[in-house]
Tab-separated table of C-alpha atoms and ligand atoms in Angstrom:
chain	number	residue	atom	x	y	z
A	1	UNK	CA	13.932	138.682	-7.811
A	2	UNK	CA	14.807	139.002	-11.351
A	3	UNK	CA	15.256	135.326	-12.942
A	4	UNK	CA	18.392	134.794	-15.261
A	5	UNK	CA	16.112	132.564	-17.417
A	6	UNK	CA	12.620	131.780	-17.674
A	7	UNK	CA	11.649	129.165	-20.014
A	8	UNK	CA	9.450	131.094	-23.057
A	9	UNK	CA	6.034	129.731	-23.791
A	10	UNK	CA	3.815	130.359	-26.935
A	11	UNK	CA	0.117	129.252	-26.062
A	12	UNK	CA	0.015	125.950	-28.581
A	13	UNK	CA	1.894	123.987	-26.273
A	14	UNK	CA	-0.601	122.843	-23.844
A	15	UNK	CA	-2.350	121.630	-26.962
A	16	UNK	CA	-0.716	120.192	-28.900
A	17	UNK	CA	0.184	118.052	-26.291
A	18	UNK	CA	-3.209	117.454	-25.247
A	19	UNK	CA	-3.453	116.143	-29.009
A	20	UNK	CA	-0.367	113.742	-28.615
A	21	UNK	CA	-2.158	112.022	-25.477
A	22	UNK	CA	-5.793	112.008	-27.318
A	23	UNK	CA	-3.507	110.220	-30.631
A	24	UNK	CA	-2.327	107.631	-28.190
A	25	UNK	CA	1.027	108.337	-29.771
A	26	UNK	CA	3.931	109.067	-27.013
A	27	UNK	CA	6.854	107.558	-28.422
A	28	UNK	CA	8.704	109.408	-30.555
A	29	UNK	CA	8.502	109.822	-34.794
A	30	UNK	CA	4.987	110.887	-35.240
A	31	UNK	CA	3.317	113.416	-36.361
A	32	UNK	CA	4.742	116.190	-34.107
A	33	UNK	CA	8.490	114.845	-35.026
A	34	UNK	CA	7.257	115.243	-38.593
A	35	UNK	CA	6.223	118.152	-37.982
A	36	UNK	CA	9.157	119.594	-36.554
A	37	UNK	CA	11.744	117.769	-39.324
A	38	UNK	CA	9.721	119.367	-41.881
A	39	UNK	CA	10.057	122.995	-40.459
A	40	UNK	CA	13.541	122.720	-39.652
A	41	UNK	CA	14.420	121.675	-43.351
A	42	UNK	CA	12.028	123.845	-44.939
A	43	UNK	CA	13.540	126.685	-42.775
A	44	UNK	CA	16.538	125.888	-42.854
A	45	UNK	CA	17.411	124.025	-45.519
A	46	UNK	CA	19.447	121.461	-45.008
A	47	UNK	CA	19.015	118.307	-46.812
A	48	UNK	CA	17.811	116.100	-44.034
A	49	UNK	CA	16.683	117.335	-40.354
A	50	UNK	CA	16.101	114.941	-37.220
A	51	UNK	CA	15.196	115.509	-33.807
A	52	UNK	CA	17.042	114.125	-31.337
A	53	UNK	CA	17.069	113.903	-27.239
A	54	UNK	CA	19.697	116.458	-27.050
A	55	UNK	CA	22.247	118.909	-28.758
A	56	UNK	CA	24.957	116.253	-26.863
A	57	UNK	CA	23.235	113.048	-28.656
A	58	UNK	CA	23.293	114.531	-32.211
A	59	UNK	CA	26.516	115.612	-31.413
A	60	UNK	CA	27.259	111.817	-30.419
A	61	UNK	CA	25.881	110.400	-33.426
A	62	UNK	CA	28.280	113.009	-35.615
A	63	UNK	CA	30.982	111.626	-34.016
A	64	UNK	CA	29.636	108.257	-35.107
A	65	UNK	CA	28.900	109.055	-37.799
A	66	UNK	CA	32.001	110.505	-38.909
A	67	UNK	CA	33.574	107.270	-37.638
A	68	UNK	CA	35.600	108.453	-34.828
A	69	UNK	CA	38.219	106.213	-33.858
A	70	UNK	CA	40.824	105.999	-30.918
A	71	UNK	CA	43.763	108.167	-31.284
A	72	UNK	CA	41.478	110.462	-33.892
A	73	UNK	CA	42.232	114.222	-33.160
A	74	UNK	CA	39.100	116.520	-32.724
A	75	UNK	CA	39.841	120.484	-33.006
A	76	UNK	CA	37.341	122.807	-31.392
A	77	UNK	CA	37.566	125.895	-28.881
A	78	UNK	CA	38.190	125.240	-25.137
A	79	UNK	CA	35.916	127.740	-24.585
A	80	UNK	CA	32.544	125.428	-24.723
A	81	UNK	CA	30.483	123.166	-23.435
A	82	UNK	CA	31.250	119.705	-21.897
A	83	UNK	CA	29.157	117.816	-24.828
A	84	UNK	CA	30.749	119.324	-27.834
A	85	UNK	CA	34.385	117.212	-26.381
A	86	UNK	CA	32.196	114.714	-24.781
A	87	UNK	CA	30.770	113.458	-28.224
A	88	UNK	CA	33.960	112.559	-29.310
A	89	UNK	CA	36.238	111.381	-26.250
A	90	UNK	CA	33.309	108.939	-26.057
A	91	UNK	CA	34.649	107.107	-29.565
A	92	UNK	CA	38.396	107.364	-28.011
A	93	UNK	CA	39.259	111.101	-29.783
A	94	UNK	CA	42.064	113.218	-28.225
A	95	UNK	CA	40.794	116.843	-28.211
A	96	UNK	CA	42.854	119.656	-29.790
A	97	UNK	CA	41.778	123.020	-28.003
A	98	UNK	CA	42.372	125.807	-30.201
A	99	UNK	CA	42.243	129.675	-29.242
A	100	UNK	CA	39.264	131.983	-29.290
A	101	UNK	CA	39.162	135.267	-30.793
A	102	UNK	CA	38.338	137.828	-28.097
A	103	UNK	CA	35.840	140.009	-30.006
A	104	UNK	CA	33.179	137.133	-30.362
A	105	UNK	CA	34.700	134.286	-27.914
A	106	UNK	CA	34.418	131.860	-31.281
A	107	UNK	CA	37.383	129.849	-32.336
A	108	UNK	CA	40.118	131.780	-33.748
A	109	UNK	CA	40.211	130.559	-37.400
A	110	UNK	CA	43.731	132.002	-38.136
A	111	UNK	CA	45.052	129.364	-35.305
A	112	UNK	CA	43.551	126.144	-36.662
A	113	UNK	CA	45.693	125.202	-39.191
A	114	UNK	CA	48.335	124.819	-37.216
A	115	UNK	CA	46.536	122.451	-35.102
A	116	UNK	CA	46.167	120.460	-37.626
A	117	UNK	CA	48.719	116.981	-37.043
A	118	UNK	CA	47.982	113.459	-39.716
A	119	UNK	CA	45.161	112.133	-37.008
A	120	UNK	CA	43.193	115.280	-37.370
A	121	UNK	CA	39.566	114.387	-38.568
A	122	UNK	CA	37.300	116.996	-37.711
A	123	UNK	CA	36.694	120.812	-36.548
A	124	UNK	CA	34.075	121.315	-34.474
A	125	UNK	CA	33.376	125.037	-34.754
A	126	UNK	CA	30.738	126.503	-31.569
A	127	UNK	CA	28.636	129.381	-32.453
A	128	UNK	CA	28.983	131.345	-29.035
A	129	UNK	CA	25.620	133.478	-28.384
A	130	UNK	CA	24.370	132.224	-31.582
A	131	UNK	CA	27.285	134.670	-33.353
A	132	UNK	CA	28.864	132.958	-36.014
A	133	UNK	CA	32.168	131.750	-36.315
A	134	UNK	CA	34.002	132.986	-39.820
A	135	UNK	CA	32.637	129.725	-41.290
A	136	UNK	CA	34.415	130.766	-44.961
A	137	UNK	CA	37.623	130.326	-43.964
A	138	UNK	CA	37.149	127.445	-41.471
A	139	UNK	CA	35.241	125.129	-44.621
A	140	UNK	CA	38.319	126.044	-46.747
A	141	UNK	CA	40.579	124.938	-44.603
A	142	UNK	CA	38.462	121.500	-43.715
A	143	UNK	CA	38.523	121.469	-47.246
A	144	UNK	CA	42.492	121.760	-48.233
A	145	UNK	CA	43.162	118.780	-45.124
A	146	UNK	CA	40.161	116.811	-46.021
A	147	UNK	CA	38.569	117.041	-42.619
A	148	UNK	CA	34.574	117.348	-41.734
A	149	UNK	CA	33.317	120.064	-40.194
A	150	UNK	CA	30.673	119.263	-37.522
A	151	UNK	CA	28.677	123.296	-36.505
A	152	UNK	CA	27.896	123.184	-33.008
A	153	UNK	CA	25.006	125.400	-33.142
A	154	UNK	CA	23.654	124.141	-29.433
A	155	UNK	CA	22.896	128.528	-29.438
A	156	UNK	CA	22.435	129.627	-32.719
A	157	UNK	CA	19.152	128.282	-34.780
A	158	UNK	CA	18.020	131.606	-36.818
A	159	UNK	CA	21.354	133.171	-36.663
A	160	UNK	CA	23.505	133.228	-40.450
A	161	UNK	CA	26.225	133.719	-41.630
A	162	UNK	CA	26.455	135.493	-44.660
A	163	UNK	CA	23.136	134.469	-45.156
A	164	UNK	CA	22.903	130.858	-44.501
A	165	UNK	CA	21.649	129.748	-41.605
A	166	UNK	CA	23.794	128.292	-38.963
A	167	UNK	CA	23.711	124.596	-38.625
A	168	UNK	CA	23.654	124.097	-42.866
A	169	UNK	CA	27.059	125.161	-43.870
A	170	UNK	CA	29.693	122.493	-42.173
A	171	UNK	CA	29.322	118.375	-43.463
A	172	UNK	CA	26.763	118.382	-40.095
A	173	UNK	CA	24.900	120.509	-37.563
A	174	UNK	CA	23.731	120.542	-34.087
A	175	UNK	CA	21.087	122.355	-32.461
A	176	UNK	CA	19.777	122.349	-28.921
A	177	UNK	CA	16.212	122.739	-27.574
A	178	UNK	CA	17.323	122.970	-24.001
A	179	UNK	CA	15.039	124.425	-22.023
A	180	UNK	CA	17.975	127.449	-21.380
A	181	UNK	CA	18.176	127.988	-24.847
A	182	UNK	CA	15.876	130.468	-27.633
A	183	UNK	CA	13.438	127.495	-28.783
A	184	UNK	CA	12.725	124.948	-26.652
A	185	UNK	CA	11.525	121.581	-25.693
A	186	UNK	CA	12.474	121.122	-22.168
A	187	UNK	CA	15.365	118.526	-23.194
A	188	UNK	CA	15.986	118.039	-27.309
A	189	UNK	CA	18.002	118.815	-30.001
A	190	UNK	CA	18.443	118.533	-33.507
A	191	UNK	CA	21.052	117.064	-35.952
A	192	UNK	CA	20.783	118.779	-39.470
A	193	UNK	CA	22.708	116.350	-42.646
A	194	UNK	CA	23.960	118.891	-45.118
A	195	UNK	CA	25.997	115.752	-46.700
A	196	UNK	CA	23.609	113.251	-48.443
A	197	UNK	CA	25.706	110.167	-47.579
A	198	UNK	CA	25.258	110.589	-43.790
A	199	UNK	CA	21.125	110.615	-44.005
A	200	UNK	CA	20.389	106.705	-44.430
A	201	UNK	CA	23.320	105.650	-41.731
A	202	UNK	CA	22.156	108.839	-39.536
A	203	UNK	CA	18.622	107.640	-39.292
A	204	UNK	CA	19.696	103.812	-38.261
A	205	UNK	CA	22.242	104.746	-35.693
A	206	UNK	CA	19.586	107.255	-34.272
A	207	UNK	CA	17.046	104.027	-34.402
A	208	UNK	CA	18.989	102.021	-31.937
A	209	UNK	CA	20.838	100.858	-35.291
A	210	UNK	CA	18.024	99.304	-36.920
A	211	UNK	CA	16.360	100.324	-40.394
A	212	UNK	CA	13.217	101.484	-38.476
A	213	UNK	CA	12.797	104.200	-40.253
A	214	UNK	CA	12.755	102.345	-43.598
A	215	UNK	CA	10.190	100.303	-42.721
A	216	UNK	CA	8.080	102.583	-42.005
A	217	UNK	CA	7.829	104.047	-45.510
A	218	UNK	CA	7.695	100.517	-46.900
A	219	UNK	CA	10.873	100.376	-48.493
A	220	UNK	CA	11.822	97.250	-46.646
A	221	UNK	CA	9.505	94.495	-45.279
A	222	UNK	CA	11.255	93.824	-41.893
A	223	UNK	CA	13.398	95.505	-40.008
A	224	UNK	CA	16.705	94.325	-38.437
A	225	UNK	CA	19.975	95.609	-36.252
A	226	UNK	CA	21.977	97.148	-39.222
A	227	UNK	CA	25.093	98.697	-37.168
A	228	UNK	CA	25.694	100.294	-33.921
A	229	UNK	CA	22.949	102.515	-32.338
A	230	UNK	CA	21.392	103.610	-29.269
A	231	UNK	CA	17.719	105.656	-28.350
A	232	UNK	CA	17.934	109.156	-29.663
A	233	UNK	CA	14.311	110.063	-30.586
A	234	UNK	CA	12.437	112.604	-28.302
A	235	UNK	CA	8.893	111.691	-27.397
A	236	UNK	CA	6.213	113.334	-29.078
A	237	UNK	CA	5.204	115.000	-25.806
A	238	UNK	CA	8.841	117.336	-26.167
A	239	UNK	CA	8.396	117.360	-29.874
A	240	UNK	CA	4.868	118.866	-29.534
A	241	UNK	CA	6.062	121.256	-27.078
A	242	UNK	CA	9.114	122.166	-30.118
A	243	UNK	CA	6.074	122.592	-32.713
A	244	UNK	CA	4.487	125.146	-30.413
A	245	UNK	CA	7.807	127.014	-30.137
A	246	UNK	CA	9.073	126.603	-33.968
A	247	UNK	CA	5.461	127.847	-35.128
A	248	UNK	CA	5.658	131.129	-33.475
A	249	UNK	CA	9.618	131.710	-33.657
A	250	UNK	CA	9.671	135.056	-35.265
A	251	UNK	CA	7.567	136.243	-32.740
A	252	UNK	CA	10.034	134.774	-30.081
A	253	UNK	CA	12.856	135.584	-31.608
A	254	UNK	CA	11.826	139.482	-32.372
A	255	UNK	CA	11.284	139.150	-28.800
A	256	UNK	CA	14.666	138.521	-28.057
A	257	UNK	CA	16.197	140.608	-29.894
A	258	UNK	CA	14.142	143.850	-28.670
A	259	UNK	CA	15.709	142.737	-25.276
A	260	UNK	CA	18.930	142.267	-26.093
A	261	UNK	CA	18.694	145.769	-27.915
A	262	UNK	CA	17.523	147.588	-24.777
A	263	UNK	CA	20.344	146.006	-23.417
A	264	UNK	CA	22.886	147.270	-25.991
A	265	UNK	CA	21.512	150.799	-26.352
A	266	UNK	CA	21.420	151.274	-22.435
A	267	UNK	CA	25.213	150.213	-21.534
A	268	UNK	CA	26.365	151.892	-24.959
A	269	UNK	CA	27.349	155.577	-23.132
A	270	UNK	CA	28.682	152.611	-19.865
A	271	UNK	CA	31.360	151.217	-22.780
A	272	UNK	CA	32.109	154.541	-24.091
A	273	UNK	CA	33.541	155.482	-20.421
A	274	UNK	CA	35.295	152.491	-20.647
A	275	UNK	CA	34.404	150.303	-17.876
A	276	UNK	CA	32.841	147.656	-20.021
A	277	UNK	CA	32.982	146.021	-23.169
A	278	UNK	CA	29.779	145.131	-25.059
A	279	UNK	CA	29.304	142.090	-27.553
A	280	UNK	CA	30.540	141.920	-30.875
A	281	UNK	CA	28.903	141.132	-34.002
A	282	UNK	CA	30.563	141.010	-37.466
A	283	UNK	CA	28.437	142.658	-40.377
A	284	UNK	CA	29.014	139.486	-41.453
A	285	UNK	CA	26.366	137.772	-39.670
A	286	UNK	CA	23.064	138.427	-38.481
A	287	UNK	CA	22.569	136.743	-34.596
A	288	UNK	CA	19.474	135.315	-32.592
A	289	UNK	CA	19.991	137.226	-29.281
A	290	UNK	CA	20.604	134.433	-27.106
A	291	UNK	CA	23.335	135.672	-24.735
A	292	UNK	CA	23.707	139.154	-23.508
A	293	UNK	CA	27.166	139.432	-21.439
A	294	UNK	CA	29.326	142.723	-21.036
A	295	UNK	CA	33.121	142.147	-20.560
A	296	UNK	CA	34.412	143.093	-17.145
A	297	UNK	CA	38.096	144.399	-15.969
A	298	UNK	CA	38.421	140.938	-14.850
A	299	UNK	CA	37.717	137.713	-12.947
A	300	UNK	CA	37.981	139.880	-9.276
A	301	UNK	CA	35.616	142.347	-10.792
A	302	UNK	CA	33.478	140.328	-12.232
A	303	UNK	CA	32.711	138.203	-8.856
A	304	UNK	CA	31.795	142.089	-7.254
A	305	UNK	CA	29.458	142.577	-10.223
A	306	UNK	CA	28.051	139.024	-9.506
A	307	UNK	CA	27.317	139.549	-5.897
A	308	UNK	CA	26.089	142.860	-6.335
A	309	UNK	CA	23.673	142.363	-8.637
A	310	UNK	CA	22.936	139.304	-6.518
A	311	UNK	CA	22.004	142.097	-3.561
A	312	UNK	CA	19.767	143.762	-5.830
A	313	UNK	CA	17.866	141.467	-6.390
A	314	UNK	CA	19.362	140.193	-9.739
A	315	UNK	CA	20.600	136.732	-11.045
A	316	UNK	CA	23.633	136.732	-13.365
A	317	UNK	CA	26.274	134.410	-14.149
A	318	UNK	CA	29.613	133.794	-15.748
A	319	UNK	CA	29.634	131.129	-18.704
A	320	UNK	CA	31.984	128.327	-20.116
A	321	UNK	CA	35.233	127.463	-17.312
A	322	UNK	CA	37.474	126.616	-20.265
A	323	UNK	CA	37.899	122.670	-21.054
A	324	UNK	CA	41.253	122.334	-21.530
A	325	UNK	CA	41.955	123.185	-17.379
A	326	UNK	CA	39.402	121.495	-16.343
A	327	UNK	CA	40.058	117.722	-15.207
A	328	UNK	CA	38.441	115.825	-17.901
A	329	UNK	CA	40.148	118.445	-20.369
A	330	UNK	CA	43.910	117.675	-18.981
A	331	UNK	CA	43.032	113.769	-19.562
A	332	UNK	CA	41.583	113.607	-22.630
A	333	UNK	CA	43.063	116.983	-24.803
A	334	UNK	CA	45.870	119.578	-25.070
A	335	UNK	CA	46.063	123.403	-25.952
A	336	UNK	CA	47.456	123.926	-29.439
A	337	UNK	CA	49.914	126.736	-29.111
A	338	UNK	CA	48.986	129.271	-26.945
A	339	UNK	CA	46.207	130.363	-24.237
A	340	UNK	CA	46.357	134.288	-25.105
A	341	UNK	CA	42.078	134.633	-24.843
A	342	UNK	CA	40.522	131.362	-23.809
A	343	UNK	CA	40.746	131.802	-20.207
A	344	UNK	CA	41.621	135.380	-19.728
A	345	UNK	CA	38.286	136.669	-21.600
A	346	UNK	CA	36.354	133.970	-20.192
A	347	UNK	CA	37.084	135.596	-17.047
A	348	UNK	CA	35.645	139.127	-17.944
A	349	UNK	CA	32.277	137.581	-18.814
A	350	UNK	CA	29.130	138.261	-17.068
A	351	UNK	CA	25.810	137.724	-18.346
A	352	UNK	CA	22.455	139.108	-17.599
A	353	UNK	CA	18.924	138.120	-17.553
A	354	UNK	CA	17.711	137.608	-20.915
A	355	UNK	CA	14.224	135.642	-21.811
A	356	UNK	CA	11.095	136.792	-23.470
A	357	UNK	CA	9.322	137.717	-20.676
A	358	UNK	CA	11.128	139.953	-19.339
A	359	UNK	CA	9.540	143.362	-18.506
A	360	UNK	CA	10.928	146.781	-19.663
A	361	UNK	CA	11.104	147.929	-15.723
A	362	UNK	CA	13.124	144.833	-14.691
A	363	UNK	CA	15.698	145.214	-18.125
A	364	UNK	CA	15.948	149.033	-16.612
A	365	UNK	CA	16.897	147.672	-13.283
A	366	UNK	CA	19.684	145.596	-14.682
A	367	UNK	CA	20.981	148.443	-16.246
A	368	UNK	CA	20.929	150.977	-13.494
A	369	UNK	CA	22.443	148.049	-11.062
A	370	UNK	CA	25.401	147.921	-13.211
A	371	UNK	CA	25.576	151.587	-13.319
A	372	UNK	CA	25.495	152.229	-9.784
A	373	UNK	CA	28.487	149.105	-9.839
A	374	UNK	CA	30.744	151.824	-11.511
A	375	UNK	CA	29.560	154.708	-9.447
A	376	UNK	CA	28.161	156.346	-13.056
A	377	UNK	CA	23.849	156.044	-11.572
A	378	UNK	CA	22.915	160.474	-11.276
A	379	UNK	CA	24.926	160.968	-14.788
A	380	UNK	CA	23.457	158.321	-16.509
A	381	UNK	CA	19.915	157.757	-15.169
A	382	UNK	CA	18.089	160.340	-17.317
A	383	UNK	CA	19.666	159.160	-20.656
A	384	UNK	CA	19.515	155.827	-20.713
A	385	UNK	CA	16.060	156.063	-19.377
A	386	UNK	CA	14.987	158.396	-22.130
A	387	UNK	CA	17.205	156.473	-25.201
A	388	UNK	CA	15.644	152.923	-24.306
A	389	UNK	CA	11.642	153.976	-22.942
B	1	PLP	C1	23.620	123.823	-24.572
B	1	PLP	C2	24.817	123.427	-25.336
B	1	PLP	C3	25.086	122.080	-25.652
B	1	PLP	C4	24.291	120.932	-25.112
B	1	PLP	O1	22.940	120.970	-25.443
B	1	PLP	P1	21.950	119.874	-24.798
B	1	PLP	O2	20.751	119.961	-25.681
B	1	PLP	O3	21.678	120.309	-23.398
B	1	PLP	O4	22.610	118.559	-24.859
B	1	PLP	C5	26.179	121.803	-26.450
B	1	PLP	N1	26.981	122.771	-26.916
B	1	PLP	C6	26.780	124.070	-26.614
B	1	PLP	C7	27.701	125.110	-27.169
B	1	PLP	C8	25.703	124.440	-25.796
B	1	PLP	O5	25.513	125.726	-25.497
């Protein structure tokens, strides 16, 4: 059986957790946490970094932090995860699903604008694969309205865009450490503070609302409930686990990337028969290799693709069922305009087994599965063979 995901693993981890239990320190904020807010800035570099349980809480305290308020109008793709609406129905925000482009299934920036109504407050912009969204024209426009832009880059720490990394370049950023993500931590995530008047209110609300964090440098004597708040710090256990991962990331990430490649190169001659449609990437951006899908005829073909693959031996799987049909997405948001990608593209989507482990014979397998899908195995075997090993 070829796995759709196994969970990557450096070496460190075992020990620096080993060190967390010896330190008698299991709660979260020490010196793994420290560890891990100082890499993230330092690589990063945003002004202010801080680990969190999840990609959906530092999502949650954006949307607190921006001040969400009922009958507030959030604008983000439909084509997402359940967290990056969740965050902000939970304050009492109506969701305003804009269209995706098709080429990189990221929010169509030409369409925002006109999504735009007097209770819009924020775009929430989703890196899909960890490909950037065309961030230059979606901060100019949050710019003109006077609206925050919140990156959810849940997929895309060490992609950029136009050289900055993803995650620095709207008001706030999200990552996730998920364990089905590039870097991991089992369960975690990151918020990144690229405006300097969130960082004292982001560190109380993530604090259970108190000035914790304060205290502990000593610039207050006590510390108290300052505002609303809940439990958002990972244990050092998951944030030693993160060092292990961060530490080693360009090893993990050229990893990736070499798999993804193979990938690429071996369905390029598949696309040029025109079966399939591989991912795009703008020469914009540079990406992190954390999906690889190839676009199908459509949703019919796509289960047959599924279930064959599934004979072989093979897990793949479609992705995001778009919010806005979904039951939650009916209640609590509307499509602006039209649905002319979301769901039709979303359709066409099947991705393939992609983790650091994986072995050259297994990625050829893949390949020659989908091959033999379209009937295309004696022409193709010997070239794709001799292009990728
Ligand atoms: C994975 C993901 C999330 C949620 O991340 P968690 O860390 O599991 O909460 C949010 N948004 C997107 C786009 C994701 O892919």
């Amino acid at each position: 059986m070829i796995n759709f995901n196994v969970s990557p693993v450096t070496g460190k981890e075992i020990e620096y957790i080993q060190d967390v239990i010896n330190n008698r320190h299991l709660s979260g904020n020490g010196k793994y946490t420290s560890l891990c807010h100082n890499w993230i800035k330092n690589k990063t570099g945003t002004k202010k970094a801080l680990l969190t349980t999840s990609c959906t809480h530092a999502l949650e305290i954006s949307a607190l932090l921006l001040d969400i308020q009922s009958g507030d109008e959030i604008i983000m793709p439909s084509y997402t995860f359940v967290s990056t609406a969740n965050a902000f129905v939970l304050r009492g925000a109506e969701i305003v699903f804009v269209d995706i482009r098709p080429d990189t299934m990221n929010i169509d920036e030409t369409k925002i604008e006109d999504a735009i109504t007097d209770k819009t407050k924020a775009i929430v912009p989703v890196h899909y694969a960890g490909v950037a969204c065309e961030m230059d024209t979606i901060m100019d426009i949050a710019k003109r309205h006077n609206l925050f832009v919140v990156e959810d880059a849940a997929q895309g720490l060490m992609s950029t865009y136009k050289g900055k990394m993803l995650g620095t370049i709207g008001h706030l950023g999200t990552f996730s450490f998920h364990e089905t993500k590039n870097f991991i931590s089992g369960e975690g995530g990151a918020l990144l503070i690229n405006d300097e008047r969130f960082i004292d209110r982001a560190e109380i609300i993530r604090e259970k609302g108190t000035n914790r964090a304060q205290f502990f440098r000593g610039q207050v004597d006590k510390y108290t409930w300052q505002d609303i708040g809940s439990s958002y710090s990972p244990s050092e256990l998951n944030a030693a686990y993160l060092f292990a991962q961060l530490e080693n990331i360009d090893a993990l990430l050229t990893k990736r990337l070499g798999v993804w490649n193979s990938y690429y190169s071996g369905f390029e001659e598949l696309e040029d028969y025109g079966y399939i449609e591989l991912p795009y990437i703008p020469n914009t951006v540079e990406h992190n290799g954390h999906i690889f899908y190839l676009k199908c005829k459509d949703l019919n073909e796509r289960s047959n693709i599924i279930r064959a693959l599934k004979n072989s031996g093979i897990q793949s799987t479609f992705h995001f069922v778009p919010l806005h049909s979904s039951p939650a997405g009916e209640k609590f948001g509307y499509f602006s305009n039209q649905d002319n990608f979301t769901t039709r593209e979303s359709e066409r989507i099947v991705r393939l087994p992609l983790y650091n482990d994986i072995t050259d014979e297994d990625i050829q397998k893949v390949i020659e599965a989908i091959y033999t899908f379209y009937g295309r195995k004696s022409i193709n075997a010997d070239s794709f063979a001799a292009r990728t090993y």
